[in-house]
Amino acid sequence: MAKGAKKKDKHGKGSEAAGRLDRRTYEQELKRLHVELVKLQQWVVRQGLKVCVIFEGRDGAGKGGTIKALCERVSPRVFRVVALPAPTEREKTQIYAQRYLAHMPAAGEVVIFDRSWYNRAGVERVMGFCSEEQALKFLSVAPLFERMMVDSGIILIKYWLEVSPEEQRRRLEDRINDGRKIWKLSPMDLKSFSRWDEYTRARDDMFAATDTPWAPWFMARSEDKRRVRLNIISHLLRQIPYEDLTKDQDIKLPKRGGIGRYQAAPYPYKMVEEHF
């Protein structure tokens, strides 16, 4: 890990090291963690585990990049990412959490929610998409809903990514100025940008009501995107005890049949132009 002195934030809590993690160290550590994630994947499938991972946090906190780093070397049939759009008019008339139930993991699956039912405690409450009564009712019911999930055998892990207002501004401005990232900037990001304190208050209320022994919240500081990705993946691996099923495997390629006995047909393939 790159060295850097720890500094204190205004609340006296230790923040991440001042220096950014260098790319070489990041890639080495990520490769090692990816190997462990493959081992975890095989264990989840073998044991029929049901894992649900929630990612919440402020706009620009790095949820998408962390989820991408987590999933890029595992099977999308086992690690499923769920990022639901705004509810339809029909869904607005349903029980609030109803549209999330269809995406819960079955045996042998890890479902990752890129934002979840906690929209009601955050963006919906702050931006006025639900009433204060609805938000408070959600906060009182959510622990019971999650207890039901855990009692049904689901391993529920909840992450909150926290970023400073200065770093959030830098990242959102970067999205505006980088044509590759402009799609990440939604109209809601712009509307909510000026409501930092309101989101902080909503987050604090959410933690107070839903940080339970059976479904605790884990907060990760994300000033450095590389560090937070490694930290969260490492933490996730420690939450699910698993065994290495690959150590007993002796995999060898079988012998190939003769090549060239069949002559390919002279089909006029439409070839992709080779500009590179």
CSV table of C-alpha atoms in Angstrom, one decimal:
chain,number,residue,atom,x,y,z
A,1,MET,CA,0.0,0.0,0.0
A,2,ALA,CA,1.2,3.5,-0.7
A,3,LYS,CA,2.4,5.4,2.4
A,4,GLY,CA,0.7,8.6,3.6
A,5,ALA,CA,0.1,10.3,6.8
A,6,LYS,CA,-3.4,10.0,8.3
A,7,LYS,CA,-5.2,13.3,8.9
A,8,LYS,CA,-8.2,14.2,11.0
A,9,ASP,CA,-11.4,15.5,9.6
A,10,LYS,CA,-13.5,18.2,11.4
A,11,HIS,CA,-15.1,15.5,13.5
A,12,GLY,CA,-11.7,14.2,14.7
A,13,LYS,CA,-12.0,10.9,12.8
A,14,GLY,CA,-9.1,9.5,10.8
A,15,SER,CA,-9.5,10.0,7.1
A,16,GLU,CA,-7.8,8.0,4.4
A,17,ALA,CA,-4.2,8.5,3.7
A,18,ALA,CA,-3.4,11.8,2.1
A,19,GLY,CA,-1.7,10.3,-0.9
A,20,ARG,CA,-3.5,8.5,-3.7
A,21,LEU,CA,-2.9,4.8,-4.1
A,22,ASP,CA,-0.6,4.3,-7.1
A,23,ARG,CA,-2.0,2.3,-10.1
A,24,ARG,CA,0.6,-0.5,-9.9
A,25,THR,CA,-0.2,-1.3,-6.3
A,26,TYR,CA,-3.9,-1.0,-7.0
A,27,GLU,CA,-3.8,-3.4,-9.9
A,28,GLN,CA,-1.6,-5.9,-8.1
A,29,GLU,CA,-4.0,-6.0,-5.1
A,30,LEU,CA,-7.1,-6.0,-7.3
A,31,LYS,CA,-5.8,-9.1,-9.2
A,32,ARG,CA,-5.2,-10.9,-5.9
A,33,LEU,CA,-8.7,-10.0,-4.7
A,34,HIS,CA,-10.2,-11.1,-8.0
A,35,VAL,CA,-8.7,-14.6,-7.4
A,36,GLU,CA,-10.4,-14.7,-4.0
A,37,LEU,CA,-13.7,-13.5,-5.5
A,38,VAL,CA,-13.6,-16.5,-7.9
A,39,LYS,CA,-13.1,-18.8,-5.0
A,40,LEU,CA,-16.0,-17.2,-3.2
A,41,GLN,CA,-18.1,-17.6,-6.3
A,42,GLN,CA,-17.5,-21.3,-6.5
A,43,TRP,CA,-18.3,-21.6,-2.8
A,44,VAL,CA,-21.5,-19.7,-3.1
A,45,VAL,CA,-22.6,-22.0,-6.0
A,46,ARG,CA,-21.5,-25.2,-4.3
A,47,GLN,CA,-23.2,-24.3,-1.0
A,48,GLY,CA,-26.3,-22.7,-2.5
A,49,LEU,CA,-25.7,-19.5,-0.6
A,50,LYS,CA,-28.0,-16.5,-1.1
A,51,VAL,CA,-26.1,-13.2,-0.8
A,52,CYS,CA,-27.5,-9.7,-1.2
A,53,VAL,CA,-25.1,-6.7,-1.2
A,54,ILE,CA,-26.5,-3.1,-1.1
A,55,PHE,CA,-24.5,-0.1,-2.2
A,56,GLU,CA,-25.7,3.3,-1.1
A,57,GLY,CA,-24.0,6.7,-0.8
A,58,ARG,CA,-23.8,10.2,-1.9
A,59,ASP,CA,-23.8,11.2,-5.6
A,60,GLY,CA,-20.3,10.8,-7.0
A,61,ALA,CA,-19.1,8.6,-4.1
A,62,GLY,CA,-17.9,5.9,-6.4
A,63,LYS,CA,-20.6,3.2,-6.1
A,64,GLY,CA,-20.6,2.3,-9.8
A,65,GLY,CA,-16.8,2.0,-10.1
A,66,THR,CA,-16.7,-0.1,-7.0
A,67,ILE,CA,-19.4,-2.5,-8.3
A,68,LYS,CA,-17.6,-2.7,-11.6
A,69,ALA,CA,-14.3,-3.6,-9.9
A,70,LEU,CA,-16.1,-6.2,-7.8
A,71,CYS,CA,-17.8,-7.9,-10.7
A,72,GLU,CA,-15.4,-7.7,-13.6
A,73,ARG,CA,-13.8,-11.1,-13.1
A,74,VAL,CA,-16.7,-13.2,-11.9
A,75,SER,CA,-19.7,-14.6,-13.7
A,76,PRO,CA,-22.7,-12.3,-14.3
A,77,ARG,CA,-24.9,-15.4,-13.9
A,78,VAL,CA,-23.8,-15.6,-10.3
A,79,PHE,CA,-23.0,-12.0,-9.4
A,80,ARG,CA,-26.1,-10.1,-10.7
A,81,VAL,CA,-26.1,-6.3,-10.6
A,82,VAL,CA,-29.5,-4.7,-10.1
A,83,ALA,CA,-29.9,-1.0,-10.8
A,84,LEU,CA,-33.6,-0.2,-11.1
A,85,PRO,CA,-34.9,2.9,-12.8
A,86,ALA,CA,-37.4,5.3,-11.4
A,87,PRO,CA,-40.7,3.4,-10.6
A,88,THR,CA,-43.4,3.3,-13.2
A,89,GLU,CA,-46.9,4.6,-12.5
A,90,ARG,CA,-48.0,1.1,-11.8
A,91,GLU,CA,-45.1,0.4,-9.4
A,92,LYS,CA,-45.9,3.5,-7.5
A,93,THR,CA,-49.2,1.9,-6.5
A,94,GLN,CA,-47.6,-1.3,-5.2
A,95,ILE,CA,-46.2,-2.0,-1.7
A,96,TYR,CA,-43.1,0.1,-1.6
A,97,ALA,CA,-40.5,-2.7,-1.6
A,98,GLN,CA,-42.5,-5.0,-3.9
A,99,ARG,CA,-40.4,-4.3,-7.0
A,100,TYR,CA,-37.2,-5.2,-5.2
A,101,LEU,CA,-38.5,-8.6,-4.1
A,102,ALA,CA,-38.4,-10.0,-7.7
A,103,HIS,CA,-34.6,-9.4,-7.7
A,104,MET,CA,-33.7,-11.2,-4.4
A,105,PRO,CA,-31.1,-13.9,-4.7
A,106,ALA,CA,-31.9,-17.5,-5.2
A,107,ALA,CA,-29.5,-20.3,-4.1
A,108,GLY,CA,-26.1,-19.9,-5.6
A,109,GLU,CA,-26.5,-16.2,-6.4
A,110,VAL,CA,-24.9,-12.9,-5.3
A,111,VAL,CA,-27.2,-9.9,-6.0
A,112,ILE,CA,-25.7,-6.5,-5.9
A,113,PHE,CA,-28.1,-3.5,-5.6
A,114,ASP,CA,-26.7,-0.3,-7.1
A,115,ARG,CA,-29.1,1.8,-4.9
A,116,SER,CA,-31.9,-0.1,-3.3
A,117,TRP,CA,-35.1,0.3,-1.2
A,118,TYR,CA,-33.2,2.9,0.8
A,119,ASN,CA,-34.0,5.4,-2.0
A,120,ARG,CA,-37.0,6.2,0.2
A,121,ALA,CA,-34.8,7.2,3.1
A,122,GLY,CA,-32.5,9.3,0.9
A,123,VAL,CA,-33.3,10.8,-2.4
A,124,GLU,CA,-37.1,10.4,-2.2
A,125,ARG,CA,-37.2,12.0,1.2
A,126,VAL,CA,-34.8,14.9,0.5
A,127,MET,CA,-36.3,15.7,-3.0
A,128,GLY,CA,-39.9,15.5,-1.8
A,129,PHE,CA,-40.8,12.4,-3.9
A,130,CYS,CA,-42.5,10.9,-0.8
A,131,SER,CA,-44.1,12.5,2.2
A,132,GLU,CA,-42.4,12.8,5.6
A,133,GLU,CA,-44.9,10.3,7.0
A,134,GLN,CA,-44.0,7.8,4.3
A,135,ALA,CA,-40.3,8.2,4.9
A,136,LEU,CA,-40.7,7.7,8.7
A,137,LYS,CA,-42.9,4.7,8.2
A,138,PHE,CA,-40.3,3.2,5.9
A,139,LEU,CA,-37.6,3.7,8.5
A,140,SER,CA,-39.7,1.9,11.1
A,141,VAL,CA,-40.5,-1.0,8.8
A,142,ALA,CA,-37.2,-1.5,7.0
A,143,PRO,CA,-35.5,-3.4,9.9
A,144,LEU,CA,-38.4,-5.8,10.0
A,145,PHE,CA,-38.2,-6.3,6.2
A,146,GLU,CA,-34.5,-7.1,6.5
A,147,ARG,CA,-35.0,-9.4,9.4
A,148,MET,CA,-37.4,-11.4,7.2
A,149,MET,CA,-34.7,-11.5,4.5
A,150,VAL,CA,-32.0,-12.7,7.0
A,151,ASP,CA,-34.3,-15.3,8.6
A,152,SER,CA,-35.0,-16.7,5.1
A,153,GLY,CA,-31.3,-17.5,4.7
A,154,ILE,CA,-30.1,-14.4,2.8
A,155,ILE,CA,-26.7,-13.0,3.8
A,156,LEU,CA,-27.4,-9.2,3.7
A,157,ILE,CA,-24.5,-6.8,3.5
A,158,LYS,CA,-25.0,-3.0,3.4
A,159,TYR,CA,-22.4,-0.5,2.3
A,160,TRP,CA,-22.5,3.3,2.5
A,161,LEU,CA,-19.8,5.2,0.5
A,162,GLU,CA,-19.0,8.6,2.0
A,163,VAL,CA,-17.2,11.4,0.2
A,164,SER,CA,-16.3,14.9,1.1
A,165,PRO,CA,-18.2,17.9,-0.5
A,166,GLU,CA,-14.9,19.0,-2.1
A,167,GLU,CA,-14.3,15.6,-3.8
A,168,GLN,CA,-17.9,15.3,-4.8
A,169,ARG,CA,-17.8,18.7,-6.5
A,170,ARG,CA,-14.6,17.7,-8.3
A,171,ARG,CA,-16.1,14.4,-9.6
A,172,LEU,CA,-19.3,15.9,-10.7
A,173,GLU,CA,-17.4,18.7,-12.6
A,174,ASP,CA,-15.3,15.9,-14.2
A,175,ARG,CA,-18.5,14.3,-15.4
A,176,ILE,CA,-19.5,17.5,-17.0
A,177,ASN,CA,-16.2,18.0,-18.8
A,178,ASP,CA,-15.5,14.5,-19.8
A,179,GLY,CA,-17.5,13.2,-22.8
A,180,ARG,CA,-17.0,9.6,-21.6
A,181,LYS,CA,-18.7,10.4,-18.2
A,182,ILE,CA,-21.5,12.9,-19.1
A,183,TRP,CA,-24.0,10.0,-19.1
A,184,LYS,CA,-23.3,9.6,-15.4
A,185,LEU,CA,-24.6,13.0,-14.6
A,186,SER,CA,-28.4,12.9,-14.2
A,187,PRO,CA,-30.7,15.9,-13.8
A,188,MET,CA,-31.3,14.6,-10.2
A,189,ASP,CA,-27.6,15.0,-9.5
A,190,LEU,CA,-27.8,18.6,-10.3
A,191,LYS,CA,-30.9,19.2,-8.3
A,192,SER,CA,-29.6,17.5,-5.3
A,193,PHE,CA,-26.1,19.1,-5.4
A,194,SER,CA,-27.1,22.0,-3.2
A,195,ARG,CA,-28.7,19.9,-0.5
A,196,TRP,CA,-25.6,18.5,1.2
A,197,ASP,CA,-26.9,19.1,4.7
A,198,GLU,CA,-30.3,17.6,4.0
A,199,TYR,CA,-28.7,14.4,2.7
A,200,THR,CA,-26.5,14.3,5.8
A,201,ARG,CA,-29.5,14.6,8.0
A,202,ALA,CA,-31.4,11.9,6.1
A,203,ARG,CA,-28.3,9.6,6.2
A,204,ASP,CA,-28.0,10.0,10.0
A,205,ASP,CA,-31.7,9.2,10.5
A,206,MET,CA,-31.4,6.2,8.2
A,207,PHE,CA,-28.4,4.8,10.2
A,208,ALA,CA,-30.1,5.4,13.5
A,209,ALA,CA,-33.2,3.5,12.4
A,210,THR,CA,-31.7,0.7,10.3
A,211,ASP,CA,-28.2,-0.1,11.6
A,212,THR,CA,-29.3,-3.4,13.3
A,213,PRO,CA,-27.4,-6.4,14.6
A,214,TRP,CA,-28.9,-8.6,11.9
A,215,ALA,CA,-28.3,-6.0,9.1
A,216,PRO,CA,-25.6,-3.6,10.1
A,217,TRP,CA,-24.3,-0.7,7.9
A,218,PHE,CA,-20.7,-0.5,6.9
A,219,MET,CA,-19.3,2.9,6.0
A,220,ALA,CA,-16.4,3.3,3.6
A,221,ARG,CA,-14.6,6.6,3.0
A,222,SER,CA,-14.1,7.0,-0.8
A,223,GLU,CA,-11.9,10.0,-1.2
A,224,ASP,CA,-9.6,7.7,-3.2
A,225,LYS,CA,-11.5,5.5,-5.6
A,226,ARG,CA,-8.8,2.9,-5.8
A,227,ARG,CA,-8.5,2.5,-2.0
A,228,VAL,CA,-12.2,2.2,-1.4
A,229,ARG,CA,-12.6,-0.5,-4.1
A,230,LEU,CA,-9.9,-2.6,-2.5
A,231,ASN,CA,-11.2,-1.9,1.0
A,232,ILE,CA,-14.8,-2.9,0.2
A,233,ILE,CA,-13.8,-6.1,-1.7
A,234,SER,CA,-11.5,-7.1,1.1
A,235,HIS,CA,-14.3,-6.5,3.6
A,236,LEU,CA,-16.9,-8.4,1.6
A,237,LEU,CA,-14.6,-11.4,1.4
A,238,ARG,CA,-14.3,-11.4,5.2
A,239,GLN,CA,-18.1,-11.4,5.7
A,240,ILE,CA,-18.7,-14.7,4.0
A,241,PRO,CA,-16.6,-17.6,5.2
A,242,TYR,CA,-15.6,-19.7,2.2
A,243,GLU,CA,-13.2,-22.5,1.2
A,244,ASP,CA,-10.9,-22.8,-1.8
A,245,LEU,CA,-12.4,-25.4,-4.0
A,246,THR,CA,-9.8,-24.9,-6.7
A,247,LYS,CA,-6.9,-26.4,-4.8
A,248,ASP,CA,-8.3,-29.9,-5.3
A,249,GLN,CA,-8.9,-29.5,-9.0
A,250,ASP,CA,-6.5,-31.0,-11.6
A,251,ILE,CA,-7.7,-29.4,-14.8
A,252,LYS,CA,-6.0,-30.3,-18.1
A,253,LEU,CA,-7.0,-29.7,-21.7
A,254,PRO,CA,-8.2,-32.8,-23.5
A,255,LYS,CA,-6.4,-34.0,-26.6
A,256,ARG,CA,-7.5,-32.3,-29.7
A,257,GLY,CA,-8.8,-34.1,-32.8
A,258,GLY,CA,-7.0,-33.7,-36.1
A,259,ILE,CA,-7.0,-30.2,-37.5
A,260,GLY,CA,-7.3,-29.6,-41.2
A,261,ARG,CA,-9.3,-32.7,-42.1
A,262,TYR,CA,-12.2,-30.4,-42.9
A,263,GLN,CA,-11.7,-27.6,-45.4
A,264,ALA,CA,-13.7,-24.5,-44.5
A,265,ALA,CA,-16.3,-23.4,-47.1
A,266,PRO,CA,-15.3,-20.4,-49.3
A,267,TYR,CA,-18.0,-18.2,-47.7
A,268,PRO,CA,-17.9,-14.4,-48.6
A,269,TYR,CA,-17.7,-13.2,-45.0
A,270,LYS,CA,-18.4,-9.5,-44.4
A,271,MET,CA,-15.2,-8.6,-42.5
A,272,VAL,CA,-14.8,-5.9,-40.0
A,273,GLU,CA,-12.4,-3.2,-41.3
A,274,GLU,CA,-9.1,-3.3,-39.5
A,275,HIS,CA,-8.3,0.3,-38.8
A,276,PHE,CA,-5.9,-0.6,-35.9
